[in-house]
Amino acid sequence: MSGAGVRVIGAGLAGCEAAWQLAQSGIPVRLYEMKPIRFSPAHTMAGFAEMVCSNSLKADRIDTASGLLKAEMRLLGSLLLEAASHCAVPAGGALAVDRERLSAWITAKIEGHPRIEVCREEVTRLPEDGQPAILATGPLTSGALADAIAARVGRRALSFYDAAAPIVAADSIDYDRAFFAARYGHGEADYLNCPMDKAEYEAFYEALIHAERAELHRADADFRVYEGCMPIEVMAARGPDTIRYGPLRPVGLRDPRTGHRPWAVVQLRREDAAGSRYGLVGVQTNLRFPEQKRVFSMIPGLEHAEFVRYGVMHRNTFLDAPRLLDGQLRLRCQPNLRFAGQMTGVEGYVESAATGILAARFLRRELRGAPPLLLPPDTMLGALMGHLGNTEGDYQPMGSNMGLLPPLESRIKSKRERYEALSRRAMASLRRTLEDAGEETVI
């Protein structure tokens, strides 16, 4: 790992954002990516910025936490969100993308940048030469490098498991049973709904909780299953109504065949712009592949579905950030090394990409001799950094949410109006902070 340029290790969402931010500022970058020489258990594409679990970047409205975070990132020139605007697929109020197109678009941008040198090789050790680097290898960091990180931080890295949902071919869905609709009729009817009556749901539920699960390969006996990506069979085991009030909730929907609200609904969302593939929303799973075919084919409309990808469960790793990283994402015991992405303990594609932007901006200011950039806590970016520094209790992954922001001075009863006010305050605060710090922004 020698040569000119800041080293960015890992070309996922965070690594690509970091490399792009630095290169756009005139700083040469060497971007290391082990694919296609080696793939993690969950990755399949040779390109950069591969989205593994879902194709959704969540809500895009400014009165949502995810929408506010995106607005802040657009102000900072996010490569991911520029790419998403070119690769979007219909998803109601959410921003969802064609994953293959997005990866290809970002890969072309990165490989075509004159100040980014791409090194297709696996990094197996931490840099030892004292030069600045950003580690953005993600929660599926390869074994040798993960071991090197664990050895450096005293084995205080944490681990958990999360899961991905199956994807089916659109032309194998029975559209006499499934129907397009938006909840309460709000927005475009971009989601495909597979309705269940009480008997169908109970049969599906029984099959689901008794289905055979795939074996988890792990080096130790202690692990966590992350609540935000809980396998549906694990969630269902908590009680017969758990998933009916969760990912299979039928509220706001009416089956056009009966005119009534179904007992439960499985929703599907486009995986590509052409609508040739649909992913089962919220149906992450670790069932064995034959069991997935058997159980999920019980869903009305999916009786003859062709599964183009089965759900998988994989091991993720993240750092005890409050104790290992400082407020500029530097490793306390090795300050030339910054971390970015989900390994820092943020949860979600957009949040991971956001830390890549911040790590690059923090490093750029350091290289220029400028004072550290301190983000105000009333911004979503600042709130996420606050989460990374929260030493209270057991540190767990967290995504953007309005509860992270300090309350408004005056009480607003309407939730939507309150969130809009929080977002307006955040954007004004971020603009002032960036302007005072002399940071470049996108108008």
mmCIF file of N, CA and C in Angstrom, residues 41 159-164 212-226 229-231 233-234 285-288 311-316:
data_model
loop_
_atom_site.group_PDB
_atom_site.id
_atom_site.type_symbol
_atom_site.label_atom_id
_atom_site.label_comp_id
_atom_site.label_asym_id
_atom_site.label_seq_id
_atom_site.Cartn_x
_atom_site.Cartn_y
_atom_site.Cartn_z
ATOM 1 N N PRO A 41 -19.230 -12.974 1.183
ATOM 2 C CA PRO A 41 -20.338 -13.920 1.010
ATOM 3 C C PRO A 41 -21.616 -13.287 0.469
ATOM 4 N N SER A 159 -19.968 -7.548 16.705
ATOM 5 C CA SER A 159 -20.497 -8.188 15.506
ATOM 6 C C SER A 159 -21.967 -8.502 15.665
ATOM 7 N N PHE A 160 -22.660 -8.583 14.559
ATOM 8 C CA PHE A 160 -24.064 -8.955 14.553
ATOM 9 C C PHE A 160 -24.379 -9.556 13.192
ATOM 10 N N TYR A 161 -25.554 -10.097 13.051
ATOM 11 C CA TYR A 161 -25.973 -10.677 11.782
ATOM 12 C C TYR A 161 -27.134 -9.870 11.218
ATOM 13 N N ASP A 162 -27.178 -9.702 9.908
ATOM 14 C CA ASP A 162 -28.389 -9.191 9.289
ATOM 15 C C ASP A 162 -28.694 -9.988 8.030
ATOM 16 N N ALA A 163 -29.815 -9.715 7.410
ATOM 17 C CA ALA A 163 -30.326 -10.589 6.370
ATOM 18 C C ALA A 163 -30.856 -9.797 5.187
ATOM 19 N N ALA A 164 -30.967 -10.456 4.045
ATOM 20 C CA ALA A 164 -31.518 -9.871 2.825
ATOM 21 C C ALA A 164 -32.772 -10.640 2.426
ATOM 22 N N GLU A 212 -37.163 -24.856 8.153
ATOM 23 C CA GLU A 212 -35.771 -25.111 8.525
ATOM 24 C C GLU A 212 -34.894 -23.925 8.133
ATOM 25 N N ARG A 213 -34.097 -23.462 9.074
ATOM 26 C CA ARG A 213 -33.222 -22.330 8.831
ATOM 27 C C ARG A 213 -31.841 -22.790 8.396
ATOM 28 N N ALA A 214 -31.167 -21.917 7.658
ATOM 29 C CA ALA A 214 -29.799 -22.208 7.242
ATOM 30 C C ALA A 214 -28.870 -22.077 8.435
ATOM 31 N N GLU A 215 -27.807 -22.855 8.440
ATOM 32 C CA GLU A 215 -26.848 -22.804 9.529
ATOM 33 C C GLU A 215 -26.004 -21.535 9.420
ATOM 34 N N LEU A 216 -25.792 -20.886 10.560
ATOM 35 C CA LEU A 216 -24.924 -19.710 10.603
ATOM 36 C C LEU A 216 -23.506 -20.167 10.899
ATOM 37 N N HIS A 217 -22.581 -19.777 10.039
ATOM 38 C CA HIS A 217 -21.179 -20.090 10.261
ATOM 39 C C HIS A 217 -20.554 -18.925 11.026
ATOM 40 N N ARG A 218 -20.065 -19.199 12.216
ATOM 41 C CA ARG A 218 -19.469 -18.143 13.015
ATOM 42 C C ARG A 218 -18.346 -18.715 13.868
ATOM 43 N N ALA A 219 -17.388 -17.860 14.168
ATOM 44 C CA ALA A 219 -16.230 -18.295 14.927
ATOM 45 C C ALA A 219 -16.535 -18.371 16.422
ATOM 46 N N ASP A 220 -17.506 -17.607 16.876
ATOM 47 C CA ASP A 220 -17.826 -17.616 18.297
ATOM 48 C C ASP A 220 -19.323 -17.826 18.498
ATOM 49 N N ALA A 221 -19.692 -18.064 19.727
ATOM 50 C CA ALA A 221 -21.089 -18.393 20.012
ATOM 51 C C ALA A 221 -21.943 -17.171 20.270
ATOM 52 N N ASP A 222 -21.306 -16.025 20.534
ATOM 53 C CA ASP A 222 -22.056 -14.820 20.888
ATOM 54 C C ASP A 222 -22.206 -13.911 19.683
ATOM 55 N N PHE A 223 -23.420 -13.584 19.318
ATOM 56 C CA PHE A 223 -23.674 -12.655 18.230
ATOM 57 C C PHE A 223 -25.024 -12.015 18.445
ATOM 58 N N ARG A 224 -25.263 -10.921 17.720
ATOM 59 C CA ARG A 224 -26.528 -10.214 17.785
ATOM 60 C C ARG A 224 -27.221 -10.318 16.438
ATOM 61 N N VAL A 225 -28.525 -10.373 16.457
ATOM 62 C CA VAL A 225 -29.308 -10.188 15.235
ATOM 63 C C VAL A 225 -29.838 -8.771 15.288
ATOM 64 N N TYR A 226 -29.466 -7.937 14.323
ATOM 65 C CA TYR A 226 -29.829 -6.525 14.359
ATOM 66 C C TYR A 226 -31.328 -6.348 14.136
ATOM 67 N N CYS A 229 -32.926 -5.270 10.729
ATOM 68 C CA CYS A 229 -32.885 -6.183 9.582
ATOM 69 C C CYS A 229 -33.197 -7.601 10.057
ATOM 70 N N MET A 230 -34.185 -7.726 10.905
ATOM 71 C CA MET A 230 -34.540 -8.984 11.547
ATOM 72 C C MET A 230 -35.118 -9.980 10.539
ATOM 73 N N PRO A 231 -34.600 -11.205 10.481
ATOM 74 C CA PRO A 231 -35.220 -12.219 9.620
ATOM 75 C C PRO A 231 -36.687 -12.407 9.991
ATOM 76 N N GLU A 233 -38.623 -14.900 9.958
ATOM 77 C CA GLU A 233 -38.957 -16.074 10.758
ATOM 78 C C GLU A 233 -38.601 -15.852 12.232
ATOM 79 N N VAL A 234 -37.552 -15.066 12.511
ATOM 80 C CA VAL A 234 -37.203 -14.740 13.896
ATOM 81 C C VAL A 234 -38.262 -13.802 14.486
ATOM 82 N N THR A 285 -34.669 -12.999 5.338
ATOM 83 C CA THR A 285 -34.817 -14.365 5.814
ATOM 84 C C THR A 285 -33.493 -15.114 5.841
ATOM 85 N N ASN A 286 -33.451 -16.125 6.717
ATOM 86 C CA ASN A 286 -32.322 -17.043 6.756
ATOM 87 C C ASN A 286 -32.797 -18.480 6.614
ATOM 88 N N LEU A 287 -33.959 -18.668 5.991
ATOM 89 C CA LEU A 287 -34.429 -20.023 5.728
ATOM 90 C C LEU A 287 -33.547 -20.684 4.662
ATOM 91 N N ARG A 288 -33.474 -21.994 4.711
ATOM 92 C CA ARG A 288 -32.782 -22.727 3.638
ATOM 93 C C ARG A 288 -33.491 -22.460 2.311
ATOM 94 N N GLY A 311 -33.151 -15.159 -0.194
ATOM 95 C CA GLY A 311 -32.653 -14.371 0.918
ATOM 96 C C GLY A 311 -31.444 -15.033 1.553
ATOM 97 N N VAL A 312 -30.568 -14.226 2.100
ATOM 98 C CA VAL A 312 -29.371 -14.729 2.762
ATOM 99 C C VAL A 312 -29.154 -13.964 4.059
ATOM 100 N N MET A 313 -28.396 -14.573 4.955
ATOM 101 C CA MET A 313 -28.029 -13.923 6.199
ATOM 102 C C MET A 313 -26.507 -13.893 6.272
ATOM 103 N N HIS A 314 -25.953 -12.765 6.699
ATOM 104 C CA HIS A 314 -24.495 -12.653 6.709
ATOM 105 C C HIS A 314 -24.018 -11.897 7.943
ATOM 106 N N ARG A 315 -22.773 -12.127 8.280
ATOM 107 C CA ARG A 315 -22.177 -11.545 9.475
ATOM 108 C C ARG A 315 -21.713 -10.123 9.187
ATOM 109 N N ASN A 316 -22.031 -9.207 10.067
ATOM 110 C CA ASN A 316 -21.596 -7.825 9.957
ATOM 111 C C ASN A 316 -20.715 -7.468 11.151
#
